[in-house]
Tab-separated table of C-alpha atoms and ligand atoms in Angstrom:
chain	number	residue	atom	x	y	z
A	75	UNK	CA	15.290	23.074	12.932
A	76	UNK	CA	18.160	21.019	11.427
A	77	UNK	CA	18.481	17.379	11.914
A	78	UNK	CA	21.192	15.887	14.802
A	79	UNK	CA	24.738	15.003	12.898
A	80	UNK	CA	24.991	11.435	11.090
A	81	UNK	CA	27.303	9.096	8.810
A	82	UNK	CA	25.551	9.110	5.548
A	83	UNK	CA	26.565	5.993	3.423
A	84	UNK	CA	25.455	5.801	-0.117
A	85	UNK	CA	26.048	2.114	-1.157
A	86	UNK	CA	25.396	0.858	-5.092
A	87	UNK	CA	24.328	-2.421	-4.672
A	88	UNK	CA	21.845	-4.836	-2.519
A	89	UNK	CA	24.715	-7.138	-1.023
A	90	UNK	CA	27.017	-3.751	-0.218
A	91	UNK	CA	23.460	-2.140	1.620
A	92	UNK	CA	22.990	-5.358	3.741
A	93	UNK	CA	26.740	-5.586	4.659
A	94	UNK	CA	26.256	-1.601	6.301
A	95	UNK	CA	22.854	-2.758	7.735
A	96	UNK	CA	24.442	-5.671	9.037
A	97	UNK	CA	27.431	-3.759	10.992
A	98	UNK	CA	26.473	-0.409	11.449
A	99	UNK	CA	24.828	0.525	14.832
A	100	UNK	CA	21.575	1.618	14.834
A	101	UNK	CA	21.401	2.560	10.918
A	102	UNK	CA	17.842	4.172	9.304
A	103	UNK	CA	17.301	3.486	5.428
A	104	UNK	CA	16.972	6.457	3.604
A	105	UNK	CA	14.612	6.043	0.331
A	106	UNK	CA	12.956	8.855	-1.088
A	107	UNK	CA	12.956	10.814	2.428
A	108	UNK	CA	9.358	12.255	1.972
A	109	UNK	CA	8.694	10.872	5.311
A	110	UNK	CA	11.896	10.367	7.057
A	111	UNK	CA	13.680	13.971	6.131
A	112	UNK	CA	10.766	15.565	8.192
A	113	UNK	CA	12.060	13.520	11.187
A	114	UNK	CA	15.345	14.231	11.137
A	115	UNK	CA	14.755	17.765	10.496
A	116	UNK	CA	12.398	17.851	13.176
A	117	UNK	CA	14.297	15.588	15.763
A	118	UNK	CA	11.838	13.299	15.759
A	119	UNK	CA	13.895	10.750	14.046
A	120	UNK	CA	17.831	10.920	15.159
A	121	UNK	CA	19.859	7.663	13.863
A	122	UNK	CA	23.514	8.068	13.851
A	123	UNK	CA	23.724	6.447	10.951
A	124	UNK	CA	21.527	6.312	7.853
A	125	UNK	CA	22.134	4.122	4.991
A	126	UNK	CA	21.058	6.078	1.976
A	127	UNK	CA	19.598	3.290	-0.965
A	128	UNK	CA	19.366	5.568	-3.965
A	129	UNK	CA	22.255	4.780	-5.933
A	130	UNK	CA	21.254	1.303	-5.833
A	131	UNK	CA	19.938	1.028	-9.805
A	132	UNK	CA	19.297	-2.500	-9.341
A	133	UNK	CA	15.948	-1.387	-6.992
A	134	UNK	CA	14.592	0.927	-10.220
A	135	UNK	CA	11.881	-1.283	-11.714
A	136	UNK	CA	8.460	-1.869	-11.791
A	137	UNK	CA	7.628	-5.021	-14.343
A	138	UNK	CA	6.268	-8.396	-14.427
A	139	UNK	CA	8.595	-11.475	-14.031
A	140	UNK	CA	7.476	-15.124	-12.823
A	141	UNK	CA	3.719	-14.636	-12.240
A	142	UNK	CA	4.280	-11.368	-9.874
A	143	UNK	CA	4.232	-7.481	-10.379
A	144	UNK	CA	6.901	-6.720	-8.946
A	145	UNK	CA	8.140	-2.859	-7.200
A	146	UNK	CA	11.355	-1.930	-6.665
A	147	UNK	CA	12.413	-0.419	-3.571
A	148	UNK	CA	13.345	2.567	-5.856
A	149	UNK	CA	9.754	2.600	-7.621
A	150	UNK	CA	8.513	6.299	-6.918
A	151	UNK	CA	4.677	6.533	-6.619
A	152	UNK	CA	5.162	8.545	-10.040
A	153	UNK	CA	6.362	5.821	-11.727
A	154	UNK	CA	3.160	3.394	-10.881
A	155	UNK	CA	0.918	6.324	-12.154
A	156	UNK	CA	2.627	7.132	-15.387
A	157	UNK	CA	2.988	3.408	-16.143
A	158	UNK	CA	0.895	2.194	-19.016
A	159	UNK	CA	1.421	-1.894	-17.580
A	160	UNK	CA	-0.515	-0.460	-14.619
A	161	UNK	CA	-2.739	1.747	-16.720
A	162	UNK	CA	-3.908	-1.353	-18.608
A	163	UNK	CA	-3.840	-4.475	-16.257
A	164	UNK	CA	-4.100	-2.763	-12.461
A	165	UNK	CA	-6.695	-0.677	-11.768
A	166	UNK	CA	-6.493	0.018	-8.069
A	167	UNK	CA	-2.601	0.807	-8.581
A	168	UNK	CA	-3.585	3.092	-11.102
A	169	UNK	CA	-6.441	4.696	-8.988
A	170	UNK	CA	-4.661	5.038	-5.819
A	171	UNK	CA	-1.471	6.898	-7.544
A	172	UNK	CA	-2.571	9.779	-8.506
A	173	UNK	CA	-4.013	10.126	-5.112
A	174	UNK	CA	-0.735	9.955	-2.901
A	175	UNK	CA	0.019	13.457	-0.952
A	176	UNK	CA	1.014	15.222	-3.840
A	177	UNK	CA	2.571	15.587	-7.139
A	178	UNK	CA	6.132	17.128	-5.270
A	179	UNK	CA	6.321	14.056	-2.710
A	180	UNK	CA	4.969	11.075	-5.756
A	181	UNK	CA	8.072	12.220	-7.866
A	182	UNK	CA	10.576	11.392	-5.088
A	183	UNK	CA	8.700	9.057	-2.153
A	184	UNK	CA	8.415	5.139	-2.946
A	185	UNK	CA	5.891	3.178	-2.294
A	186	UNK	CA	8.377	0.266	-0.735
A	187	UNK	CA	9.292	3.261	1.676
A	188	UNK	CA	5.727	4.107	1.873
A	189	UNK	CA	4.984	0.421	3.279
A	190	UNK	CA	7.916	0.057	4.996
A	191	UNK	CA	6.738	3.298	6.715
A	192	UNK	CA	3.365	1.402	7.781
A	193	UNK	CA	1.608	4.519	8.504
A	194	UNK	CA	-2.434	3.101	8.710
A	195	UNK	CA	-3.393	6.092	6.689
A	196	UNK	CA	-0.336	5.238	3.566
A	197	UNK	CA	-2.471	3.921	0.965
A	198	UNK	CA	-0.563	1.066	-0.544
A	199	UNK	CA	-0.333	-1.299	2.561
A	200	UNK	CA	-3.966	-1.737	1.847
A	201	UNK	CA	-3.646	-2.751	-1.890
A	202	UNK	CA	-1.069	-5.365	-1.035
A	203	UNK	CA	-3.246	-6.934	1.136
A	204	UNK	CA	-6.160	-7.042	-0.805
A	205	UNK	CA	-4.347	-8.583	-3.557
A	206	UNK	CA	-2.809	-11.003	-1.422
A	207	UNK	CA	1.131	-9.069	-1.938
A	208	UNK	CA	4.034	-9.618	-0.232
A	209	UNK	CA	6.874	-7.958	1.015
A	210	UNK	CA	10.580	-8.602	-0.010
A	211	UNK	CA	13.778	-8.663	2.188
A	212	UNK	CA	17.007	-9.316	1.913
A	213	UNK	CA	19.252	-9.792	5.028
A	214	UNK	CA	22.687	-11.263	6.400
A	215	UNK	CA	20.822	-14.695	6.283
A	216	UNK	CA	19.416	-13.943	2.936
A	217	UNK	CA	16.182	-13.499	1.276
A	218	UNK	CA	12.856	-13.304	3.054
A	219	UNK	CA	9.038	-13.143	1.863
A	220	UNK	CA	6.962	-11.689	4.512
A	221	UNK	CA	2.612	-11.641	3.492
A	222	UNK	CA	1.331	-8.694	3.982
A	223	UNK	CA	-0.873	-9.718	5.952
A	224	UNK	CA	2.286	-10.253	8.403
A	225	UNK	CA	4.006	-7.635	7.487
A	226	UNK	CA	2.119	-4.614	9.171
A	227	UNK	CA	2.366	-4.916	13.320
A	228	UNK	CA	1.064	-1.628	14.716
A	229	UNK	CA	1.423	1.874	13.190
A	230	UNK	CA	4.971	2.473	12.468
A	231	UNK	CA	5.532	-0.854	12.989
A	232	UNK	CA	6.480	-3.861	10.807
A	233	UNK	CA	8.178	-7.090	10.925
A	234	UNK	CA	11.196	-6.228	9.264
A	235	UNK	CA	14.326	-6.293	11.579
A	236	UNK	CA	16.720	-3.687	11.882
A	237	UNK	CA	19.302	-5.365	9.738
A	238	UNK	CA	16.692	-6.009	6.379
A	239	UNK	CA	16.244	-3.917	3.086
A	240	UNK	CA	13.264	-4.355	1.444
A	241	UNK	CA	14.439	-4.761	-1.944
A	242	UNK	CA	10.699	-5.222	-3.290
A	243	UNK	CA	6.789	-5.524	-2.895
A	244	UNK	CA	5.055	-7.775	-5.288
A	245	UNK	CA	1.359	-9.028	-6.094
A	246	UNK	CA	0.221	-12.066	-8.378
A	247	UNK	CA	-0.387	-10.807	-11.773
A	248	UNK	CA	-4.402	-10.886	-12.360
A	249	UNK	CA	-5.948	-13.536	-14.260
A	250	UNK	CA	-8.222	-13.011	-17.216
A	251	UNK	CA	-11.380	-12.601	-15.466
A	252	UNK	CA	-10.446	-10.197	-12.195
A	253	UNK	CA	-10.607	-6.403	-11.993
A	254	UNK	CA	-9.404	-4.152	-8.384
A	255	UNK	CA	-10.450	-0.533	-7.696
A	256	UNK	CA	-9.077	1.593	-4.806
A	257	UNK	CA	-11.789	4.446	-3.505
A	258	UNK	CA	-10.753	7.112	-1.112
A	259	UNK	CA	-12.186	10.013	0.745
A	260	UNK	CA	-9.628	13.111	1.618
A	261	UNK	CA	-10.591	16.513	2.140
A	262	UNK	CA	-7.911	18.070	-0.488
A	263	UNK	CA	-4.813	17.313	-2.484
A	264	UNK	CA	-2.097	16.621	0.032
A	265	UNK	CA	-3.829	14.877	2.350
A	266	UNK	CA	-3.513	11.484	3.485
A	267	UNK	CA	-6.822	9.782	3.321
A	268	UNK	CA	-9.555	9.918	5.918
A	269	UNK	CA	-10.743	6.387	4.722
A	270	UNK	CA	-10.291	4.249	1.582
A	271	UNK	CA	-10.941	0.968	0.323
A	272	UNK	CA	-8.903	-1.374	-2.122
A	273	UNK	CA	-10.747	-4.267	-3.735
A	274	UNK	CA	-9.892	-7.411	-5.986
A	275	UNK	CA	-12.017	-9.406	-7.517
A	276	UNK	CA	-11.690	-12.553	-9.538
A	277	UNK	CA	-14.538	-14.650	-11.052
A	278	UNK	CA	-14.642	-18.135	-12.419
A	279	UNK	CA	-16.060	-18.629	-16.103
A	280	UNK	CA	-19.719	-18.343	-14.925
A	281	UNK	CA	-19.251	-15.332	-13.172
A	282	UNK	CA	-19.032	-16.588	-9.624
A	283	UNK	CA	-16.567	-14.333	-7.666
A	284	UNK	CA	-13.971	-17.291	-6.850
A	285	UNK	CA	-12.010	-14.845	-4.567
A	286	UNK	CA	-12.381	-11.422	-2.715
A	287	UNK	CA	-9.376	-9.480	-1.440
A	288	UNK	CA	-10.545	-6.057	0.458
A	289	UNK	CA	-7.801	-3.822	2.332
A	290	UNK	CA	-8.461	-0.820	4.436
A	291	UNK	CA	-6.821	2.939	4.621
A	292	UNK	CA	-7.015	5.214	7.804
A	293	UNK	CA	-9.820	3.129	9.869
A	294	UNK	CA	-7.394	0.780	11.908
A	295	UNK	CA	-4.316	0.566	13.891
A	296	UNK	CA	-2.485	-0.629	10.812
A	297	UNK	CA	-3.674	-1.307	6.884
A	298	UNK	CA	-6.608	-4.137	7.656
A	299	UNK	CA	-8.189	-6.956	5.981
A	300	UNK	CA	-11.949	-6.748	5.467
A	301	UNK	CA	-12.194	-10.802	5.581
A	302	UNK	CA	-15.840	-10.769	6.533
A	303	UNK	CA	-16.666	-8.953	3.514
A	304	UNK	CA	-14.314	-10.762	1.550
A	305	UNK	CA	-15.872	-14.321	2.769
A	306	UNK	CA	-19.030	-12.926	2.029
A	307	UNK	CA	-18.105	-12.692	-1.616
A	308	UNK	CA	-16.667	-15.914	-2.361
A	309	UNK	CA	-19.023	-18.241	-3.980
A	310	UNK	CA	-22.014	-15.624	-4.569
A	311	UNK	CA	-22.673	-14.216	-8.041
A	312	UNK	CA	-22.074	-10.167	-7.863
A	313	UNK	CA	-25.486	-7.689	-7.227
A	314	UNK	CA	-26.031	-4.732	-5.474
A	315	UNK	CA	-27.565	-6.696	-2.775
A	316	UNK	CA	-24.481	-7.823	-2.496
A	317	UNK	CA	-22.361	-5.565	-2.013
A	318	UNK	CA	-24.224	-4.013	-0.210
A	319	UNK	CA	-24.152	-6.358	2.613
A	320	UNK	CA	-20.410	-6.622	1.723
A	321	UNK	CA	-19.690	-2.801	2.500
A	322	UNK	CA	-22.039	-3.361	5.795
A	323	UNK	CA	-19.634	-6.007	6.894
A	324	UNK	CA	-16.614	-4.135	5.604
A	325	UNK	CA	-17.640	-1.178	7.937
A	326	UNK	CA	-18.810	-3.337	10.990
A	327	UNK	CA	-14.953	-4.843	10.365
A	328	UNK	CA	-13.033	-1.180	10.633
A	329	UNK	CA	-12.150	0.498	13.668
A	330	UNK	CA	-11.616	4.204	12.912
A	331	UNK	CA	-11.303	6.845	15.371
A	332	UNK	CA	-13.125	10.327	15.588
A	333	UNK	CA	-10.716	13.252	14.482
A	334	UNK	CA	-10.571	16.749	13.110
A	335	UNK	CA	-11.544	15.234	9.939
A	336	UNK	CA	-14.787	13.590	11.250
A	337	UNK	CA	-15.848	11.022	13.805
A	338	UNK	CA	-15.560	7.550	13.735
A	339	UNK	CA	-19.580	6.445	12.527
A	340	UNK	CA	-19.195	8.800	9.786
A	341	UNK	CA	-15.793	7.104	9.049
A	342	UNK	CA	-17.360	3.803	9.168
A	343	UNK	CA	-20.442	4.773	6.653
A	344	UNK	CA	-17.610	6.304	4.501
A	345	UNK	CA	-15.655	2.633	4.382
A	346	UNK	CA	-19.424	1.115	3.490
A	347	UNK	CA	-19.965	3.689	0.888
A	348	UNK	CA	-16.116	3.257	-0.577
A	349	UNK	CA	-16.097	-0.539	-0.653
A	350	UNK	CA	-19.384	-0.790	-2.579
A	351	UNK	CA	-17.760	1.691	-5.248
A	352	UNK	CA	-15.009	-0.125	-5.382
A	353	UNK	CA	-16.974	-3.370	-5.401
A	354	UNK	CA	-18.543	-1.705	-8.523
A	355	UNK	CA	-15.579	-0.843	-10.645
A	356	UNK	CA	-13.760	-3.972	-9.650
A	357	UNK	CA	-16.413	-6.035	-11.119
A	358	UNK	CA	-17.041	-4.243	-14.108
A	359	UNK	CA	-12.964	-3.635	-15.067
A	360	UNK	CA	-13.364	-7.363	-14.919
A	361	UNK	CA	-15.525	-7.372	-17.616
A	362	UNK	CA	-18.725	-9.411	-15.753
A	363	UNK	CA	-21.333	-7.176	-15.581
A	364	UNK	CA	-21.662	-3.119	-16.590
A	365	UNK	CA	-23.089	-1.354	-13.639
A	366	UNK	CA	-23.083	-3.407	-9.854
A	367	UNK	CA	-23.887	-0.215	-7.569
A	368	UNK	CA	-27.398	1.149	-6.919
A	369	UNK	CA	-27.638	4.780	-8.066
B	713	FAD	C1	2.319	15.718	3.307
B	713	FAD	C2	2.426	14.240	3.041
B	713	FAD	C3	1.323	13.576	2.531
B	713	FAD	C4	1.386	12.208	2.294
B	713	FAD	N1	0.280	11.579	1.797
B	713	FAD	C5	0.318	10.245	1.576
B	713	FAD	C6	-0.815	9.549	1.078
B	713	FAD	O1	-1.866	10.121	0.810
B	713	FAD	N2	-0.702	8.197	0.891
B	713	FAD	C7	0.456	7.522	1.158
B	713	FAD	O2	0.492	6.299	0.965
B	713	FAD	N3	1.550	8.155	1.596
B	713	FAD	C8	1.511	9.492	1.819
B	713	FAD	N4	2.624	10.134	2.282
B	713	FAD	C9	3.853	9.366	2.554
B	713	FAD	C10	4.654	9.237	1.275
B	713	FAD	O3	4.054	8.207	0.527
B	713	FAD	C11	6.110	8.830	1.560
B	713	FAD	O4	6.694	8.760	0.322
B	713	FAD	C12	6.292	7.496	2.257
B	713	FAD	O5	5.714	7.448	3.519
B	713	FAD	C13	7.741	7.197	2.533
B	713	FAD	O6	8.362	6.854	1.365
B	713	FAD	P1	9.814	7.361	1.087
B	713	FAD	O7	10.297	6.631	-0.109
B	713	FAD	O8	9.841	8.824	1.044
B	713	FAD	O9	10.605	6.777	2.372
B	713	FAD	P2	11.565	7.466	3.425
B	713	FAD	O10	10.984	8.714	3.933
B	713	FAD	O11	12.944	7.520	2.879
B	713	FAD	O12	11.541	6.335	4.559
B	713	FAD	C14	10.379	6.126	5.336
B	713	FAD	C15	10.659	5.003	6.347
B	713	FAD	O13	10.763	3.752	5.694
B	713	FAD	C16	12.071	3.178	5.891
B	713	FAD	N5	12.452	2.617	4.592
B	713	FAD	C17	12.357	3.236	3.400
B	713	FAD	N6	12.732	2.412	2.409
B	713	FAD	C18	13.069	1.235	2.986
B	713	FAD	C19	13.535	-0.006	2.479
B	713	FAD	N7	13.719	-0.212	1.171
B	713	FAD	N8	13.789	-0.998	3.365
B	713	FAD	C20	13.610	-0.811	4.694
B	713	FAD	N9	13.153	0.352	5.233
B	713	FAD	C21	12.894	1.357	4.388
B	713	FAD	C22	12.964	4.317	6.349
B	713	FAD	O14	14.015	3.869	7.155
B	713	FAD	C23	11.978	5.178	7.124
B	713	FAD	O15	11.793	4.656	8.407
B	713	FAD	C24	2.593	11.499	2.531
B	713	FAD	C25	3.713	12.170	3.030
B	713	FAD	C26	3.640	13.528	3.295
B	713	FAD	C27	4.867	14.232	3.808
């Protein structure tokens, strides 16, 4: 099936985007089209006009600048995992790359169209919460910082209005003593996940955790906070008892639903098992103690 006729507009820079967003009727944003294409093609989608961002160099970057890392709207997911900044100072970014769909849609999707997408089962939603991110817009009034935890309304379903761009998603840069881990469970390469787990951790000088961020993939309406885990964590020093009661609460917290894939109490034992694991590495990439899970 082809897609219904549309205008196409291709503008080069943020302020000439917003302008079409702004008087265009009905316009779609068109990023790396690993989600939307399918729609159009399959009718499922049919704007009469989309507004197509890619020749917007401005939105290529993925760097640090004032305390933030910051990703451009034109950031592909292959881009975070063949970065060496994320390599060496983010280690759920650099876990949950290379497990995106696959290696065809990472070259071309993005992960701002991935979160503006706010599919419960995209992966990235849930790092940005857990590391307390935020989302970026730019409209006819201006600029606007949305919290994740905001941002994400029901599946499909955000709190951007029609006439915004997100022009970037951006988390605090961690501090000395904090390490993140993303786990997920899929059944094979190409497959969104069937649960996963993003953690941050940061610790004060005598190893306290001093803040928890946990974000969920696949077991809610939307990308969800784990915030009885996370309040859990705060103020206690890290063991396996620990986080063991942490991934009890995170499961007790999720709200999967049974599928093809499995049903929703194995789901839940899976966001348990994942958020201890992640627990684990998060800990140790922050240098505080070697091994955290039970064998
Ligand atoms: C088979 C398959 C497997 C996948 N597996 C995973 C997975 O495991 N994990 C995962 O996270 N994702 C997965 N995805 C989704 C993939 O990450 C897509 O890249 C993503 O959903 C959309 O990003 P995109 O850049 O292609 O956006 P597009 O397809 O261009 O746009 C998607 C939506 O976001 C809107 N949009 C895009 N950019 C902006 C912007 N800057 N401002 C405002 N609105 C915008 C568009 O209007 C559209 O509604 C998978 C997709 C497929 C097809």
């Amino acid at each position: 099936m082809k897609s219904a006729p549309f205008e196409h507009h291709q503008p080069t820079s943020v302020g000439e985007a917003v302008s079409l967003l702004e008087s265009l009727d009905g316009p779609t944003v068109l990023s790396g089209g690993q989600s939307l294409v399918p729609m159009l093609r399959f009718r499922l989608a049919n704007p009469d006009v989309v507004v197509d961002i890619n020749g917007i160099e401005e939105l290529d970057y993925l760097h640090e600048e004032d305390g933030s890392l910051k990703i451009g709207a034109l950031a592909r997911h292959a881009d975070v995992e063949h970065s060496d900044l994320i390599a060496e100072k983010y280690g759920s970014f650099a876990d949950a790359a290379p497990l995106v769909a696959d290696p065809q849609i990472r070259n071309r999707g993005t992960v701002v169209g991935s979160v503006a997408q706010a599919d419960p089962k995209g992966d990235w939603g849930s790092l940005l919460i857990a590391h307390d991110g935020e989302v970026v817009a730019q409209g006819p009034d201006g600029e606007r910082v949305i919290p994740a935890d905001e941002f994400f309304l029901l599946p499909y379903d955000t709190a951007l209005d029609e006439d915004e761009l997100i022009t970037e998603v951006r988390v605090p840069v961690p501090s000395a003593r904090e390490g993140s881990a993303y786990h997920k469970l899929k059944r094979k390469t190409g497959d969104y996940a069937m649960a996963g787990v993003g953690v941050r951790l940061q610790f004060d000088d005598d190893g306290v955790i001093e803040s928890a961020g946990i974000g969920m993939t696949a077991v809610d309406i939307t990308n969800a906070r784990a915030s009885d885990a996370e309040d859990h964590l705060e103020g206690e020093r890290p063991s396996p008892d620990l986080f063991e009661e942490a991934g009890e609460l995170a499961a007790e917290q999720s709200h999967p639903e049974s599928d093809e894939h499995g049903d929703a109490a194995y789901k839940e034992r899976m966001v348990d098992v994942l958020t201890q694991r992640a627990l684990g590495d998060a800990a140790e990439r922050a240098g505080v103690v070697r091994r955290t899970v039970k064998p």
